[in-house]
JSON list of C-alpha atoms in Angstrom, two decimals:
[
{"chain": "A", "resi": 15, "resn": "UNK", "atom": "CA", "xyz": [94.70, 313.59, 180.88]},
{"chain": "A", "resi": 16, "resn": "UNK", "atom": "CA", "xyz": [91.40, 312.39, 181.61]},
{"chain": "A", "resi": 17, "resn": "UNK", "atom": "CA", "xyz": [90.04, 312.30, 178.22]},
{"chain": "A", "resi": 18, "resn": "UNK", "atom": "CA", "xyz": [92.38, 310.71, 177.26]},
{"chain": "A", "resi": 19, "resn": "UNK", "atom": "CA", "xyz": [92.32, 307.74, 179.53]},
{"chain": "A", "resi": 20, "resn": "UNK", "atom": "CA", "xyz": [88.79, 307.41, 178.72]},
{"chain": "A", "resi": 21, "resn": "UNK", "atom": "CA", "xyz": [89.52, 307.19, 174.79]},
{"chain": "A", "resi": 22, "resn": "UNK", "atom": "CA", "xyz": [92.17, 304.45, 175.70]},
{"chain": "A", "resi": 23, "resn": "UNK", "atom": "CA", "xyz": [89.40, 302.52, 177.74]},
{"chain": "A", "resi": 24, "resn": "UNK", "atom": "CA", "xyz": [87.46, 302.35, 174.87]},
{"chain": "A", "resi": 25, "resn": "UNK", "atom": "CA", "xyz": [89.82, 301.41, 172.45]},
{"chain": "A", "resi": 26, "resn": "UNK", "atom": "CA", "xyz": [90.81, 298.69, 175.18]},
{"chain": "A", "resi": 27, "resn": "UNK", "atom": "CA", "xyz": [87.31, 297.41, 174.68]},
{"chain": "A", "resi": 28, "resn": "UNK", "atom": "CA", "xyz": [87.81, 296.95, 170.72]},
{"chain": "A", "resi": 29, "resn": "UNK", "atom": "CA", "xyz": [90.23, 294.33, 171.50]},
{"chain": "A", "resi": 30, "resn": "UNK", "atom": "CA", "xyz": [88.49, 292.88, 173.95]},
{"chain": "A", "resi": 31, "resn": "UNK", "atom": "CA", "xyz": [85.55, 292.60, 172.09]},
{"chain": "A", "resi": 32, "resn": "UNK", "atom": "CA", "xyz": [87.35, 289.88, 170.34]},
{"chain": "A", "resi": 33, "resn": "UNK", "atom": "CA", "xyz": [85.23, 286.37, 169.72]},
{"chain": "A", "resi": 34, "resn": "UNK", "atom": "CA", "xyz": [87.32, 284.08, 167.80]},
{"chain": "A", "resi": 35, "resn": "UNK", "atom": "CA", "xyz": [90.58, 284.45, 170.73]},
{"chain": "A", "resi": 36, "resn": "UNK", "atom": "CA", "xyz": [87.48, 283.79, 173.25]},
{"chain": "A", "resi": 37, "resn": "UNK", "atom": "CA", "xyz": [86.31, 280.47, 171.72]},
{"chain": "A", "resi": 38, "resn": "UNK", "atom": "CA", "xyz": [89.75, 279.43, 171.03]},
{"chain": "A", "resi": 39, "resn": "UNK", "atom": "CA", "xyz": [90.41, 279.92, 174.84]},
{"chain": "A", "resi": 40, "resn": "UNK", "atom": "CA", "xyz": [86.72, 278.66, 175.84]},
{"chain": "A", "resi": 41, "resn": "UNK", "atom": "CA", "xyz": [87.84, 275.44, 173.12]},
{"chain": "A", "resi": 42, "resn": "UNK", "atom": "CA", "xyz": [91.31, 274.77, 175.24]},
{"chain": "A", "resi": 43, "resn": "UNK", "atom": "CA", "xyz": [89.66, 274.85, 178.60]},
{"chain": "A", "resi": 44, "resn": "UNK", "atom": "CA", "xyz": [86.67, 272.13, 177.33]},
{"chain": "A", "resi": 45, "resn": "UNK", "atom": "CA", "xyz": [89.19, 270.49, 175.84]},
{"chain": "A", "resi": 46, "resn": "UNK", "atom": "CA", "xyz": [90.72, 267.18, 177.48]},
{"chain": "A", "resi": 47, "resn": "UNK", "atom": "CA", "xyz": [94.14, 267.94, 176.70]},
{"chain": "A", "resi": 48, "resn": "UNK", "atom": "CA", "xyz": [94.30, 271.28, 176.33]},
{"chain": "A", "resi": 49, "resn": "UNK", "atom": "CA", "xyz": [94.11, 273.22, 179.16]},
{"chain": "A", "resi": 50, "resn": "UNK", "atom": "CA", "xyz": [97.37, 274.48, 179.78]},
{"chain": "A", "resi": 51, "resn": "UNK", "atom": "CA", "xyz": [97.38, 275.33, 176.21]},
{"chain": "A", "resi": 52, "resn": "UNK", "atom": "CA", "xyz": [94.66, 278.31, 177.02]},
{"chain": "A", "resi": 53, "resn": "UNK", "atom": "CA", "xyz": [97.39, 279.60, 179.77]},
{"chain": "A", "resi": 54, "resn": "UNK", "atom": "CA", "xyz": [99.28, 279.89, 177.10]},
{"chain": "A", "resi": 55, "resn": "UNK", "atom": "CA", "xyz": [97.56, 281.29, 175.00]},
{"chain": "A", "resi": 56, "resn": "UNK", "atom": "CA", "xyz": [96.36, 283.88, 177.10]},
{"chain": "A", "resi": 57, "resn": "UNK", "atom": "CA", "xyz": [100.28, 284.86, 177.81]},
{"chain": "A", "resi": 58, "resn": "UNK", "atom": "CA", "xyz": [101.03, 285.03, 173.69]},
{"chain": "A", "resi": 59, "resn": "UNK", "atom": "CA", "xyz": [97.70, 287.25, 173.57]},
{"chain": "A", "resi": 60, "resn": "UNK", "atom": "CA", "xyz": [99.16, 289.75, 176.88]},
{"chain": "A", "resi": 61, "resn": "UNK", "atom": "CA", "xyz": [102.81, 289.94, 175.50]},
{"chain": "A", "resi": 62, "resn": "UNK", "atom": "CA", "xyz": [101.48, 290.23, 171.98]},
{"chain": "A", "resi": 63, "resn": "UNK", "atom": "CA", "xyz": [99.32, 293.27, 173.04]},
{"chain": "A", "resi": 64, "resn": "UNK", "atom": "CA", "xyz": [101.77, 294.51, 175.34]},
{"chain": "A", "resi": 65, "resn": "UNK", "atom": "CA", "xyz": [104.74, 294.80, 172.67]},
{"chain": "A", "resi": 66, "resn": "UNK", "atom": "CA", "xyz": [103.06, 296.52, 169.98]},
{"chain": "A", "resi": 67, "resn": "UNK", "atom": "CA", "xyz": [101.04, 299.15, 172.20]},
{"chain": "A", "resi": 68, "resn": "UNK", "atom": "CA", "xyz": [104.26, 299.60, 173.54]},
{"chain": "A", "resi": 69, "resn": "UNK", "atom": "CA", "xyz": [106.05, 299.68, 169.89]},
{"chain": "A", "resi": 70, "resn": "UNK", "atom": "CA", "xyz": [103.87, 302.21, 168.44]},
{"chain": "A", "resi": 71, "resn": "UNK", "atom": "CA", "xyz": [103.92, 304.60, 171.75]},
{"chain": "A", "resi": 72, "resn": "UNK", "atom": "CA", "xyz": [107.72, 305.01, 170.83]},
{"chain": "A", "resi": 73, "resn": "UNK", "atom": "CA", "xyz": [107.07, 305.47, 167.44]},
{"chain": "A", "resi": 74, "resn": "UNK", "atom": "CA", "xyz": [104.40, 307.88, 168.33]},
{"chain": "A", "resi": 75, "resn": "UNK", "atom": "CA", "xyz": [106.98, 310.33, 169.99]},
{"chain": "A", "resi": 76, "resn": "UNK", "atom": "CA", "xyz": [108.41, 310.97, 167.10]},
{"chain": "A", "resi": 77, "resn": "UNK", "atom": "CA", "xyz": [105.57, 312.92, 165.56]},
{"chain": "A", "resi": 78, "resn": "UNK", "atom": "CA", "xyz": [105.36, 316.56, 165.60]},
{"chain": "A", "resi": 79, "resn": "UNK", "atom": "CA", "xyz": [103.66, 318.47, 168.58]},
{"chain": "A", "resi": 80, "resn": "UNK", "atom": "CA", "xyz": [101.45, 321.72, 168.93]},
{"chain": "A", "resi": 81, "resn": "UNK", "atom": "CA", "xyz": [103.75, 322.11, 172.19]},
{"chain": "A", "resi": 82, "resn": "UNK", "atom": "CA", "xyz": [107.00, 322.26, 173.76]},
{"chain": "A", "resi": 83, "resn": "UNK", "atom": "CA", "xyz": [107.51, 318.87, 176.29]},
{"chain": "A", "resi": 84, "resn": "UNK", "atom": "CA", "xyz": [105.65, 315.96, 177.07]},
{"chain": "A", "resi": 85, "resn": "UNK", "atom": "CA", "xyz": [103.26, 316.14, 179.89]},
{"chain": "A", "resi": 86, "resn": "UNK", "atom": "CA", "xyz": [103.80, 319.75, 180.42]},
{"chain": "A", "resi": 87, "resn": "UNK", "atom": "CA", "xyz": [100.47, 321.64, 181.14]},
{"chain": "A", "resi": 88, "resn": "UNK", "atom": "CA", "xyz": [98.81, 322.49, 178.14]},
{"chain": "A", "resi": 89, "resn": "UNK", "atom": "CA", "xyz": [100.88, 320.33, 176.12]},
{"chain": "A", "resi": 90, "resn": "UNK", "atom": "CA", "xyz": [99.28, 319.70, 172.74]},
{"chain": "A", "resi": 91, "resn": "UNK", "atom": "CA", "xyz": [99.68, 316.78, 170.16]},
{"chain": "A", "resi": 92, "resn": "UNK", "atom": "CA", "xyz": [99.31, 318.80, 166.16]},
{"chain": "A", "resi": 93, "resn": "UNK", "atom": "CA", "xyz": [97.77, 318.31, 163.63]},
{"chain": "A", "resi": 94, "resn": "UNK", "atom": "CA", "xyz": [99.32, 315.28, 161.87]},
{"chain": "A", "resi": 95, "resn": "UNK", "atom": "CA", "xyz": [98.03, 313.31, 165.26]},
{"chain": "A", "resi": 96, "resn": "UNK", "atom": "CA", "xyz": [94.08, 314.18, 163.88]},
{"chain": "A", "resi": 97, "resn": "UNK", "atom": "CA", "xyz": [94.61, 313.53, 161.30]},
{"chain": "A", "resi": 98, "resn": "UNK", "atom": "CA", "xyz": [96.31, 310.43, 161.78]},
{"chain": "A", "resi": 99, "resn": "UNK", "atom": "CA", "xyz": [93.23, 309.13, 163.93]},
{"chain": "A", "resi": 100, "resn": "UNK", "atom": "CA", "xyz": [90.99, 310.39, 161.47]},
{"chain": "A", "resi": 101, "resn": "UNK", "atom": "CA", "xyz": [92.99, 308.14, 158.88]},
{"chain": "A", "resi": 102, "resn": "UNK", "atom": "CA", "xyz": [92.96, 305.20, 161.38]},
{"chain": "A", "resi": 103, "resn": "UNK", "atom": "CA", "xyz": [89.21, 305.57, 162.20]},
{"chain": "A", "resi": 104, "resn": "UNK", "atom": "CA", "xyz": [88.55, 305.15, 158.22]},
{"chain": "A", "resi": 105, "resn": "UNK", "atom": "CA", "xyz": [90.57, 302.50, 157.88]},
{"chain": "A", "resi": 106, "resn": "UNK", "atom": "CA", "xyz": [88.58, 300.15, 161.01]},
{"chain": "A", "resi": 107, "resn": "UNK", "atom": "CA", "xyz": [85.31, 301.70, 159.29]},
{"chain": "A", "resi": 108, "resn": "UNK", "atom": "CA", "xyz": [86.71, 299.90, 155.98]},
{"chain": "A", "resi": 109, "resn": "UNK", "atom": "CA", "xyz": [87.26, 296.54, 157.59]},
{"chain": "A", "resi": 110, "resn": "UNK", "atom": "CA", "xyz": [84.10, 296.75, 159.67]},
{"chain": "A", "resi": 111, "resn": "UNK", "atom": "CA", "xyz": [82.11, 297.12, 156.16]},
{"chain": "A", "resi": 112, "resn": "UNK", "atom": "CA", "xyz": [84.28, 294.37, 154.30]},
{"chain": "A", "resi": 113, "resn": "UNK", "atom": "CA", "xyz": [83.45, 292.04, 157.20]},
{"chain": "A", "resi": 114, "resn": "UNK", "atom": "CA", "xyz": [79.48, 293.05, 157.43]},
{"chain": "A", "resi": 115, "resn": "UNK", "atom": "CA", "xyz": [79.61, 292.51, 153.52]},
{"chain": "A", "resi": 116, "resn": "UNK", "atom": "CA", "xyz": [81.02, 288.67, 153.75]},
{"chain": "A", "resi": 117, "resn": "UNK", "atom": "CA", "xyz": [78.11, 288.17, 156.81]},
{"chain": "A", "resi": 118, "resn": "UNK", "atom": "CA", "xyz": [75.22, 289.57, 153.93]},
{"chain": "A", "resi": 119, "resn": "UNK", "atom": "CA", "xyz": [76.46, 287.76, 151.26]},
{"chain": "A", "resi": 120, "resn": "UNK", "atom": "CA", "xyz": [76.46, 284.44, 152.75]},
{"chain": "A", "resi": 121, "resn": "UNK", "atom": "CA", "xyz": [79.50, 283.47, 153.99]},
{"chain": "A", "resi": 122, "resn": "UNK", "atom": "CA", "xyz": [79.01, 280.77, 156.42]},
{"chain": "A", "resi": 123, "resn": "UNK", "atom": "CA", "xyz": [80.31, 281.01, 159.99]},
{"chain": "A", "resi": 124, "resn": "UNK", "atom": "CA", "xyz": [82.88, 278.60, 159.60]},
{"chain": "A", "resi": 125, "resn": "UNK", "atom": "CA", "xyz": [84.68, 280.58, 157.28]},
{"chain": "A", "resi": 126, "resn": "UNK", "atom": "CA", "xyz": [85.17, 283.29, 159.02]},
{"chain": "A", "resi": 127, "resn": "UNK", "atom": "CA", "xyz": [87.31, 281.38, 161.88]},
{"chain": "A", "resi": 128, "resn": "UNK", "atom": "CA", "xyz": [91.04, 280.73, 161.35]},
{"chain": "A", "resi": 129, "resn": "UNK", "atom": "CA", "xyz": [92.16, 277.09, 160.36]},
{"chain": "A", "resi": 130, "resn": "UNK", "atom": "CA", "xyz": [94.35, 277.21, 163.85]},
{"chain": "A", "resi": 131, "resn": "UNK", "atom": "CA", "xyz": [90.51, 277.13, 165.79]},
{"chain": "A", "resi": 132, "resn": "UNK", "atom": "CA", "xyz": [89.52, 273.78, 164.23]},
{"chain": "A", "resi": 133, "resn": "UNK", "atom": "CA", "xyz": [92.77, 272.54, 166.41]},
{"chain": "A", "resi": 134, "resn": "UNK", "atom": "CA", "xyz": [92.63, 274.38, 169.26]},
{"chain": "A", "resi": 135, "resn": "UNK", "atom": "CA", "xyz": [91.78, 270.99, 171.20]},
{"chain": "A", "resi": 136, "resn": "UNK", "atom": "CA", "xyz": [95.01, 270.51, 170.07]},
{"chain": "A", "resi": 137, "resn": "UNK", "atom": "CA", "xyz": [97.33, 272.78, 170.61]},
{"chain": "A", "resi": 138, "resn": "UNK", "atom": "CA", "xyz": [100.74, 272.40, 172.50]},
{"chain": "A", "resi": 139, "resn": "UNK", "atom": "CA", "xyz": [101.61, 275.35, 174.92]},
{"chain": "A", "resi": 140, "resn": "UNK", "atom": "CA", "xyz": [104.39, 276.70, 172.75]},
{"chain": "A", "resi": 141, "resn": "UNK", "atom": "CA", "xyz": [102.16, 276.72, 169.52]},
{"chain": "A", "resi": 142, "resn": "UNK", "atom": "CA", "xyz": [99.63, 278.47, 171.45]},
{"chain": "A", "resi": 143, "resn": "UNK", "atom": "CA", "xyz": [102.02, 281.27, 173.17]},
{"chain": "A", "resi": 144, "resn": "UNK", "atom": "CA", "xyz": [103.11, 281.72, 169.53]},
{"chain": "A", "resi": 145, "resn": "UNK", "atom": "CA", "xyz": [99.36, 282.10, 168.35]},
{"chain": "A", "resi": 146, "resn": "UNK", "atom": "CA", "xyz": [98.09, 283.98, 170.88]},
{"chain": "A", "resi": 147, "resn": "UNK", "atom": "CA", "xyz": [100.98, 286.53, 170.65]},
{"chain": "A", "resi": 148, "resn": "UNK", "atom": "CA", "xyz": [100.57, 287.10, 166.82]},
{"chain": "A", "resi": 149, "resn": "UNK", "atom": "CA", "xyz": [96.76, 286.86, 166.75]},
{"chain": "A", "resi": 150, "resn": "UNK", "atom": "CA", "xyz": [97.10, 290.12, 169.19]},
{"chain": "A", "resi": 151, "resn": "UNK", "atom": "CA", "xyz": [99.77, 291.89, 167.75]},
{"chain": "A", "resi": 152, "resn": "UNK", "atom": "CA", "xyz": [99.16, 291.51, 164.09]},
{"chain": "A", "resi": 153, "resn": "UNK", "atom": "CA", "xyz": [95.49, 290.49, 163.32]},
{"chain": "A", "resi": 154, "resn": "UNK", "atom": "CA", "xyz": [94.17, 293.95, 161.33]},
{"chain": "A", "resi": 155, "resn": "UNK", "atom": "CA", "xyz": [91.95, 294.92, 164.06]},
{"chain": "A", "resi": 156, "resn": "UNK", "atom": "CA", "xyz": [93.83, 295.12, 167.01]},
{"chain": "A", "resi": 157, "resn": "UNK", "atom": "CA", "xyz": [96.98, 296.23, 164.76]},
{"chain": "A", "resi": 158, "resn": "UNK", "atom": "CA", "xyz": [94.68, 299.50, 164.07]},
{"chain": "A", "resi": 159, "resn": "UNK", "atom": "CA", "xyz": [93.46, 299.80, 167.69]},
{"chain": "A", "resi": 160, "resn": "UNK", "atom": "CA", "xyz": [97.13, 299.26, 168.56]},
{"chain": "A", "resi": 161, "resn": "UNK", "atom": "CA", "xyz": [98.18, 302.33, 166.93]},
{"chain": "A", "resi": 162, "resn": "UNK", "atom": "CA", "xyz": [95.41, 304.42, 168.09]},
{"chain": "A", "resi": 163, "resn": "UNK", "atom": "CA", "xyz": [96.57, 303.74, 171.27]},
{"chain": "A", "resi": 164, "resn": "UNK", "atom": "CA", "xyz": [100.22, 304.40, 170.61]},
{"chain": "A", "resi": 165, "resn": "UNK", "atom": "CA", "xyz": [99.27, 307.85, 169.27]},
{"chain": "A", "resi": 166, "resn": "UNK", "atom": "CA", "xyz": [97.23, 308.59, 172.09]},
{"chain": "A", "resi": 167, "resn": "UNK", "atom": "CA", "xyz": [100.16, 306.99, 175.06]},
{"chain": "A", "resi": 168, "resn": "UNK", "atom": "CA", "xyz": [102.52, 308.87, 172.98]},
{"chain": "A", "resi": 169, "resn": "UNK", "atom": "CA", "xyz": [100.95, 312.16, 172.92]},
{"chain": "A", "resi": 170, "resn": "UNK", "atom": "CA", "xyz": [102.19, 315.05, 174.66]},
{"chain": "A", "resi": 171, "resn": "UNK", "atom": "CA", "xyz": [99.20, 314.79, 177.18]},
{"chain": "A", "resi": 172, "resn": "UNK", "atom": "CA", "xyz": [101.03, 312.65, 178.98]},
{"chain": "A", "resi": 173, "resn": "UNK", "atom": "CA", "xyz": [104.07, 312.09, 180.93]},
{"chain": "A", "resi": 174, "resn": "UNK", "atom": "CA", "xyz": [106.41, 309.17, 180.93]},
{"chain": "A", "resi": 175, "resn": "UNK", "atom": "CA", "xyz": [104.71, 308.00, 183.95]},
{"chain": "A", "resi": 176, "resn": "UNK", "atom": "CA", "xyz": [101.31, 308.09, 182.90]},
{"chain": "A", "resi": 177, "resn": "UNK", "atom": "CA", "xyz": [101.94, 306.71, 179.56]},
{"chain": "A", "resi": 178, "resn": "UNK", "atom": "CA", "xyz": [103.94, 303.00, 181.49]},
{"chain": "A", "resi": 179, "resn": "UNK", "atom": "CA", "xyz": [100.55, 303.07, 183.81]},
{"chain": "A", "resi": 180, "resn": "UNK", "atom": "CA", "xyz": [98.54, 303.82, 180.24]},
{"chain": "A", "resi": 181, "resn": "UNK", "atom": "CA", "xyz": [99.87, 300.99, 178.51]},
{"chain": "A", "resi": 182, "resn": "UNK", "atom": "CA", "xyz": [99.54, 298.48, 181.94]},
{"chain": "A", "resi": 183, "resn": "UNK", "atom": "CA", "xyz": [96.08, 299.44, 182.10]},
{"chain": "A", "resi": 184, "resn": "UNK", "atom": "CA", "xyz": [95.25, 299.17, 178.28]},
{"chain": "A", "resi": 185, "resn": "UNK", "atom": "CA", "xyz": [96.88, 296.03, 178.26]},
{"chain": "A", "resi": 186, "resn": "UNK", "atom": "CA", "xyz": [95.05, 294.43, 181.17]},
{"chain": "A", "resi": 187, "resn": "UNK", "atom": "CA", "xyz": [91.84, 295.76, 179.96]},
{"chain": "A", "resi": 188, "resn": "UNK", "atom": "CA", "xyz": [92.06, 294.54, 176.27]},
{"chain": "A", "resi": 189, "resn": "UNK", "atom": "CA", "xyz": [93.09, 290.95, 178.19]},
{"chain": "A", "resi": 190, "resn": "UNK", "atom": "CA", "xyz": [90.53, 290.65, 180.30]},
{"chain": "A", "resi": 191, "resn": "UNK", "atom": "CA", "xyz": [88.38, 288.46, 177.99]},
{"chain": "A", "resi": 192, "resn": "UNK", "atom": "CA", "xyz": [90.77, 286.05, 177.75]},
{"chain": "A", "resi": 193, "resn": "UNK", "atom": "CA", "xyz": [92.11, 285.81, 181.05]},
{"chain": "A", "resi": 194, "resn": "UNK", "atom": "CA", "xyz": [88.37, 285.63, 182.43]},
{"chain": "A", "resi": 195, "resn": "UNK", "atom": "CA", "xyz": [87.52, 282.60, 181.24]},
{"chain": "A", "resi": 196, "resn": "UNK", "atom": "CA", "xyz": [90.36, 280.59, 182.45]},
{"chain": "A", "resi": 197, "resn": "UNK", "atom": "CA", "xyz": [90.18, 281.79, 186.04]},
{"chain": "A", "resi": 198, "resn": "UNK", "atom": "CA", "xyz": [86.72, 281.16, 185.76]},
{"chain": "A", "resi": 199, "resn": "UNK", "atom": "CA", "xyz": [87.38, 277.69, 184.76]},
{"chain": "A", "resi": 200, "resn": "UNK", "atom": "CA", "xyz": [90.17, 276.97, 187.16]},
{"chain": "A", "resi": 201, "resn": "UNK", "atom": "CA", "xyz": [87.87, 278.59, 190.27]},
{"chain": "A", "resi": 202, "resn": "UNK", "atom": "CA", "xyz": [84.73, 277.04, 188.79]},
{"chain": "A", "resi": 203, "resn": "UNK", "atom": "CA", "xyz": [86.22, 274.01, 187.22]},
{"chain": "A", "resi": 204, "resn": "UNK", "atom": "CA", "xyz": [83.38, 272.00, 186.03]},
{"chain": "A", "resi": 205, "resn": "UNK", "atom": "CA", "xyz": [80.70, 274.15, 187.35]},
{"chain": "A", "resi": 206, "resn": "UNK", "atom": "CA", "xyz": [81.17, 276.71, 184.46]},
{"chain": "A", "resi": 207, "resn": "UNK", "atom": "CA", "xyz": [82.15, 274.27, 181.71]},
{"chain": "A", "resi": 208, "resn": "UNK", "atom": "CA", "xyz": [78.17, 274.79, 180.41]},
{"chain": "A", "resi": 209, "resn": "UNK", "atom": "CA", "xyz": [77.95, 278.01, 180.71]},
{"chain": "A", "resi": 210, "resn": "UNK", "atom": "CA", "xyz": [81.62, 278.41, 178.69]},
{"chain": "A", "resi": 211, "resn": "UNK", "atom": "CA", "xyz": [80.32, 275.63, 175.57]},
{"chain": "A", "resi": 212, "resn": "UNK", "atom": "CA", "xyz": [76.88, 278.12, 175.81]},
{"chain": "A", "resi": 213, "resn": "UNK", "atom": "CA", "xyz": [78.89, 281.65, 175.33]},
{"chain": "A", "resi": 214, "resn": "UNK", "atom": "CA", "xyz": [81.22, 279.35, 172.74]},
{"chain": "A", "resi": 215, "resn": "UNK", "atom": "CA", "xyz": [78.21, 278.37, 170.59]},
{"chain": "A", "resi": 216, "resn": "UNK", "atom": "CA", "xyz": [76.66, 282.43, 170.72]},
{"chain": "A", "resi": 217, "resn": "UNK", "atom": "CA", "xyz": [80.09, 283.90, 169.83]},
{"chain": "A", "resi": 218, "resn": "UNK", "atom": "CA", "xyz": [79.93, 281.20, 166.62]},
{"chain": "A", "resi": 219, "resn": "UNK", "atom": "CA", "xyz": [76.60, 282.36, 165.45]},
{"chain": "A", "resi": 220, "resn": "UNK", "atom": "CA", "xyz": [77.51, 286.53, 165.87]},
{"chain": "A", "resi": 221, "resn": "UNK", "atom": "CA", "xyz": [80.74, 286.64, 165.69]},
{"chain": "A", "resi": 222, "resn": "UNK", "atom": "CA", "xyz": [81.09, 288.89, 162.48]},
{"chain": "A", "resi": 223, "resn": "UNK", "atom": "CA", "xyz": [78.15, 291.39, 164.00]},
{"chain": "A", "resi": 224, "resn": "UNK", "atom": "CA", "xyz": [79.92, 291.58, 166.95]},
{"chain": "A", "resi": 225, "resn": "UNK", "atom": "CA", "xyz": [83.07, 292.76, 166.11]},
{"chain": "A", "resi": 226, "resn": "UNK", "atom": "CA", "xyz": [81.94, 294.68, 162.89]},
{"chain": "A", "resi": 227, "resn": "UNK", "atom": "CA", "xyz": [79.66, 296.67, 165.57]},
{"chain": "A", "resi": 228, "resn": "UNK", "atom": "CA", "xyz": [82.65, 296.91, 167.78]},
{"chain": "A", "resi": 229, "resn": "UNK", "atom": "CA", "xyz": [85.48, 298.72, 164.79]},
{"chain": "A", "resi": 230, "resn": "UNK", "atom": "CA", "xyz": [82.14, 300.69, 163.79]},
{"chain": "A", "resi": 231, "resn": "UNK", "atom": "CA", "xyz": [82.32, 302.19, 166.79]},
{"chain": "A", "resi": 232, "resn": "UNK", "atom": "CA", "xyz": [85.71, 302.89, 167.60]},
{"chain": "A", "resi": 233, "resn": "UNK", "atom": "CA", "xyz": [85.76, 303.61, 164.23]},
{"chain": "A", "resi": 234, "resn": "UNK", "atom": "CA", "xyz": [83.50, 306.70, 164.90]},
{"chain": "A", "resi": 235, "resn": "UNK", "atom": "CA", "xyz": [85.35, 307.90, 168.04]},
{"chain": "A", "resi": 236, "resn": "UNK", "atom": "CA", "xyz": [88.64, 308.15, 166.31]},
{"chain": "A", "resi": 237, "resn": "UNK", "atom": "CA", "xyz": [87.24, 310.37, 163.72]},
{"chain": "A", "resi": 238, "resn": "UNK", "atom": "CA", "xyz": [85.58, 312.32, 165.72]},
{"chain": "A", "resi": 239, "resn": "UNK", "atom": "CA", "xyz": [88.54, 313.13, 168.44]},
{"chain": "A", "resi": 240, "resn": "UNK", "atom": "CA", "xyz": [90.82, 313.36, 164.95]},
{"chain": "A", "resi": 241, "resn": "UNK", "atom": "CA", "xyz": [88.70, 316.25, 163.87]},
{"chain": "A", "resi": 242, "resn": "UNK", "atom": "CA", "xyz": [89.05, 317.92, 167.07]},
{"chain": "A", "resi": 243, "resn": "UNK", "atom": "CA", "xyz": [92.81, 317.76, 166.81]},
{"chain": "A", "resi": 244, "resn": "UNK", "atom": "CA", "xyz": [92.46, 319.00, 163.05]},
{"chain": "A", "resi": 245, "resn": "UNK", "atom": "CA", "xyz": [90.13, 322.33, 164.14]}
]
């Protein structure tokens, strides 16, 4: 059970290792009018998170196991969970590559960010629940890392009460980013508006490194527990 809290902790981090949903929250919050908009945001982005972690636990259950009941000692997940990870870790290796690739060959920084960030100053509260929910459910990244996690709530490891405090925990983890920010702001208030335009204007310049570094990574962990699932 342990190991695999530790694998969800650092598949928690791939999402949160997310730049363009932290300058679009850092953008609301230094934004006149738009403040409330980054609470709202940040809800979309927890909900969003929230649903399909919990979506693809439930699917998740309905794979085959190496054992008899969930959370029973010794329980097992098979083979098809392996090499499901193993499939899943190839896939964020894929995208981390196609992303490194547009950074070498020039593509400027601008566009790489969605069209929704050049209006996040902006944004009403509704259109930013709506963004932030899809941007965390759906974007390719965290829709990977989002099954990942399912597999690994869903396994037989764990028992239903583990898996509700494994999702809680992923969730709050992979929101923690975005939340930070705004209670810095609202605790700080103008105190940490330079220090949120400074970590703004890095995120813009390594953005793409960043969060190719970040799938890279995860990328390799998933393989590499998938192959001990396959042995």
């Amino acid at each position: 059970m342990g190991t695999v809290f530790i694998e969800i902790l650092a598949l928690s981090l791939g999402i949160a290792i997310s730049p363009v949903p932290i300058m679009g929250t850092i953008l609301m919050l230094i934004s006149p009018g738009s403040k409330s908009a980054s609470v709202g945001f940040a809800f979309g982005w927890v909900s969003g998170i929230a649903v399909a972690v919990t979506a693809f636990t439930f699917i998740s259950l309905l794979l085959p196991t190496g054992s008899s009941g969930k959370g029973m000692p010794g329980a097992e997940p098979g083979p098809l969970f392996g090499w499901l990870q193993i499939g899943l870790g190839i896939l964020l290796a894929v995208v981390a590559v196609v992303q490194w690739r547009r950074k070498a060959g020039g593509s400027s920084t601008g566009d790489a960010l969605p069209k929704w960030m050049t209006a996040a100053d902006k944004l009403s509260v509704g259109h930013a629940v709506t963004i932030g929910f899809f941007y965390a459910a759906f974007r390719p990244k965290n829709l990977l890392i989002a099954i990942a996690t399912g597999l690994l709530i869903g396994s037989p490891e764990l028992n239903f009460t583990q898996s509700f405090l494994a999702i809680v925990i992923f969730t709050a983890l992979a929101s923690f980013t975005i939340a930070a920010p705004i209670l810095a702001y609202f605790f700080g208030n103008t105190k940490v508006e330079g220090w949120l335009e400074a970590t703004s204007h890095w995120l813009v310049r390594n953005t793409l490194i960043v969060t190719s570094a970040a799938m890279l990574a995860l990328a390799a962990i998933l393989i590499w527990n998938g192959v001990g699932h396959v042995r």
